[in-house]
Short mmCIF file of C-alpha atoms in Angstrom, two decimals:
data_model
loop_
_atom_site.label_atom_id
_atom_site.label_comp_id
_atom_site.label_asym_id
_atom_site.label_seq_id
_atom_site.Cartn_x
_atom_site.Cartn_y
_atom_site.Cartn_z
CA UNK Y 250 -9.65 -24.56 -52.19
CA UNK Y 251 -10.50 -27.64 -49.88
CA UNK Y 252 -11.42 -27.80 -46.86
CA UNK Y 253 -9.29 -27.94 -43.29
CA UNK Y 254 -11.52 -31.50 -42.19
CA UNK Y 255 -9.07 -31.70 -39.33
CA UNK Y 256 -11.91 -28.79 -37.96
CA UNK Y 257 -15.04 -29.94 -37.38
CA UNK Y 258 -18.11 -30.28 -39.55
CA UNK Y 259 -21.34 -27.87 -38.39
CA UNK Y 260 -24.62 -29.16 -38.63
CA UNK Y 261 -27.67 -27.64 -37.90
CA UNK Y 262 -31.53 -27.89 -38.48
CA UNK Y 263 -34.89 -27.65 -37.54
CA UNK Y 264 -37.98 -29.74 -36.64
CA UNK Y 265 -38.33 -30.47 -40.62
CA UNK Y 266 -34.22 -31.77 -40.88
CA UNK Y 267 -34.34 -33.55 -37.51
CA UNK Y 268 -34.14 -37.00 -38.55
CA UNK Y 269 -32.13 -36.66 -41.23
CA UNK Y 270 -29.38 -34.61 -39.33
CA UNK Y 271 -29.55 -37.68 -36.77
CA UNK Y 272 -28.76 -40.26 -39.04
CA UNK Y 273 -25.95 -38.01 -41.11
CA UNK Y 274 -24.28 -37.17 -37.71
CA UNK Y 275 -23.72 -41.10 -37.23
CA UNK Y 276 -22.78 -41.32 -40.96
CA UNK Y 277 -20.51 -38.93 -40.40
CA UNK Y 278 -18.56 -40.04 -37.50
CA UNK Y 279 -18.28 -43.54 -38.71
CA UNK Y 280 -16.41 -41.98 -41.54
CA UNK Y 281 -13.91 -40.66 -39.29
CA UNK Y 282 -15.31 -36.31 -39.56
CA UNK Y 283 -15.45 -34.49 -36.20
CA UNK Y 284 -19.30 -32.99 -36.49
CA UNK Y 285 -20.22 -29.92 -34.08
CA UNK Y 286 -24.26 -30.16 -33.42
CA UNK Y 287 -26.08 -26.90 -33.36
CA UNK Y 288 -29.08 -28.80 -33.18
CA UNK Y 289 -32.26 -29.36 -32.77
CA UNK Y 290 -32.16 -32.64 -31.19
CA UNK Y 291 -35.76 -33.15 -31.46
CA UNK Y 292 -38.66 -33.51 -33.59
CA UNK Y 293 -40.74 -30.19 -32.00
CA UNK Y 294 -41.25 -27.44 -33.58
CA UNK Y 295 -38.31 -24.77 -33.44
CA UNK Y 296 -37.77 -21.58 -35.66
CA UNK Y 297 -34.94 -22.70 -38.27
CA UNK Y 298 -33.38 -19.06 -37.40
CA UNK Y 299 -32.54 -20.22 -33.94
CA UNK Y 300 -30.34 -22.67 -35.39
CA UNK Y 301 -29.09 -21.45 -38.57
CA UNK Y 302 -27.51 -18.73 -37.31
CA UNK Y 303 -24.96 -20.22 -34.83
CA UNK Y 304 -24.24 -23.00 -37.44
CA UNK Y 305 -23.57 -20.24 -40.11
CA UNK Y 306 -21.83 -18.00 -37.29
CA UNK Y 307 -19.16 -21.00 -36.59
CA UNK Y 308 -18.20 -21.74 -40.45
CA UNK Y 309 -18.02 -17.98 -41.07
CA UNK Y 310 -15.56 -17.31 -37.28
CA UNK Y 311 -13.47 -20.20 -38.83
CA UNK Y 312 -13.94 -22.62 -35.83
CA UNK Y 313 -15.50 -25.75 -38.18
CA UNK Y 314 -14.89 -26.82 -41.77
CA UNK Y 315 -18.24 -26.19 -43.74
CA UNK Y 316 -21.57 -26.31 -42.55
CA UNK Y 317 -24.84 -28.65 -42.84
CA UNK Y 318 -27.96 -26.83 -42.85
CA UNK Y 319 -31.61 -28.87 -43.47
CA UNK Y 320 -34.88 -28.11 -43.24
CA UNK Y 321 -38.38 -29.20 -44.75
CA UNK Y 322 -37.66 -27.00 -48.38
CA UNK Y 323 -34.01 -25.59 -47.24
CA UNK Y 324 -35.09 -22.06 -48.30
CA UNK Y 325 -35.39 -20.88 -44.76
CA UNK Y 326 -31.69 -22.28 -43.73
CA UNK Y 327 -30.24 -21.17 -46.73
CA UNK Y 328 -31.30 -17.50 -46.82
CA UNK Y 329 -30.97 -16.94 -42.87
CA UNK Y 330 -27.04 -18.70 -43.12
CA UNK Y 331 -26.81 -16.24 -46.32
CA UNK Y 332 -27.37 -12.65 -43.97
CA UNK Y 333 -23.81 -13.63 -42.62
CA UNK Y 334 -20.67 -11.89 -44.60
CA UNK Y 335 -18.69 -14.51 -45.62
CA UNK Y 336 -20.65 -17.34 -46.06
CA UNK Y 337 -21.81 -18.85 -49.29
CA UNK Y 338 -24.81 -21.31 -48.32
CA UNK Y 339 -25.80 -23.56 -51.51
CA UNK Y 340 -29.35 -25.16 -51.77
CA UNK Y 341 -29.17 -28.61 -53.14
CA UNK Y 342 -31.68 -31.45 -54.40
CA UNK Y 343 -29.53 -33.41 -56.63
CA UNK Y 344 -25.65 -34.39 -56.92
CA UNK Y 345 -24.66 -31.68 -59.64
CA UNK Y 346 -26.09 -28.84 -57.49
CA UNK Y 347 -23.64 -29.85 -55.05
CA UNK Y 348 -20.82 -30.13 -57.60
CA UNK Y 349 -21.74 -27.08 -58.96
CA UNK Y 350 -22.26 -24.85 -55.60
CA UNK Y 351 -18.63 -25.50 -55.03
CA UNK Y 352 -16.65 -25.67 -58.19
CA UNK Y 353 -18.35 -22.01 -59.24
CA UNK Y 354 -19.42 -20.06 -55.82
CA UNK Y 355 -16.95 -21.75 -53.16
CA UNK Y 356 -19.95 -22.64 -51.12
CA UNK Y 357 -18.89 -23.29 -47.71
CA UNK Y 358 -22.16 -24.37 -46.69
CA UNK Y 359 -24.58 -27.35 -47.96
CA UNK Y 360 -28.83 -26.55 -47.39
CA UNK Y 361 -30.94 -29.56 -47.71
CA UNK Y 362 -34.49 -30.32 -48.44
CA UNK Y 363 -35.37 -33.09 -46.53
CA UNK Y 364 -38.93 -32.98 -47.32
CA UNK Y 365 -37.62 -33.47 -50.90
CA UNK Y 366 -34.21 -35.89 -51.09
CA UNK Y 367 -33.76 -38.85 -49.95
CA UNK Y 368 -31.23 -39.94 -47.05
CA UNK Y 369 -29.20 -41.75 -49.56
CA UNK Y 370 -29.21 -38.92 -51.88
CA UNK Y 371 -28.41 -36.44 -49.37
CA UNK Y 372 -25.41 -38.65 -47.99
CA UNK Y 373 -23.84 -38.27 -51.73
CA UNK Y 374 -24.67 -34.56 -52.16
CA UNK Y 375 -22.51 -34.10 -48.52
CA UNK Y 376 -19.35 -36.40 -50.33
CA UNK Y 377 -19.68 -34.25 -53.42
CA UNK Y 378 -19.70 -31.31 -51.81
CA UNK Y 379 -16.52 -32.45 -49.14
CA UNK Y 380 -14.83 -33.92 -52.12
CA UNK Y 381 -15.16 -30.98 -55.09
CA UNK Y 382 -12.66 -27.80 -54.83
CA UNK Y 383 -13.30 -24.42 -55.84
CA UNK Y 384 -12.33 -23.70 -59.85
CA UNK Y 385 -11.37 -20.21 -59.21
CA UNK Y 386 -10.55 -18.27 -62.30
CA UNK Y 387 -13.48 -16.92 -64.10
CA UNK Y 388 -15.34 -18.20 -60.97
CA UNK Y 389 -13.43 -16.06 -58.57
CA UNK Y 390 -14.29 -12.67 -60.31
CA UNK Y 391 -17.66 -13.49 -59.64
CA UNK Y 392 -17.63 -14.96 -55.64
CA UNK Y 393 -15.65 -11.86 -54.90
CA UNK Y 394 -18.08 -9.66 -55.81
CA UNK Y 395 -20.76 -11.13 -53.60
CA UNK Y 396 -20.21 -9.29 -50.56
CA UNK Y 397 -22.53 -6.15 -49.70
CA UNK Y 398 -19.10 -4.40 -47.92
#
């Protein structure tokens, strides 16, 4: 399965994913994606909770694409976005991580380390990750069996 990129793209992040999330929202747009900005819009400290949650929350209600989580590590973003049902938040530091978060657990959102990748290397996780479809089959078994409910 693909995704409906005539809804926008969430992004969201803390202190640690500020700068990156700035420059990938412009990278974005000049590609031609819609991007919904859960923030934070500034380098100050913040609790990554406070804005993993409503990033998470707007993927999960339908109302944007896939999501964009960073942080310093990407632990924090990825296991807060993870408490919510139906979401499937990947962790990635290189290009096959990305690749692989969606062809075998239909991630619908991307966490990155930005304390760890570079900018560039981010950017090409994010096209991976648009760009690779859920394998189903075996694959499927396994995703649907995820959920606590």
């Amino acid at each position: 399965m693909s995704f409906n990129l005539s809804l926008p793209i969430a992004i969201g992040c803390d202190h640690a994913g500020y700068e990156y999330k700035a420059a990938l929202v412009k990278w974005l747009e000049e590609k031609g994606y819609s991007v919904k900005n859960f923030g934070t819009d500034s380098p100050d400290s913040v609790d990554y909770p406070d804005f993993a949650h409503p990033t998470a929350s707007s993927v999960e209600k339908g109302e944007t694409a896939f999501g964009i989580l960073l942080c310093g590590s990407a632990n924090g973003v990825a296991i807060t976005a993870n408490k919510h049902q139906n979401i499937r938040a990947g962790l990635c530091w290189e290009n096959e991580v990305a690749s692989l978060v969606r062809k075998h657990n239909d991630a619908n959102m991307i966490c990155i380390p930005a304390r760890f990748v570079a900018l560039d290397l981010a950017k090409e996780m994010i096209e991976t990750f648009i760009n690779t479809e859920f394998e189903g089959g075996r694959h499927a078994n396994r995703v649907g069996k995820i959920a606590c409910a």
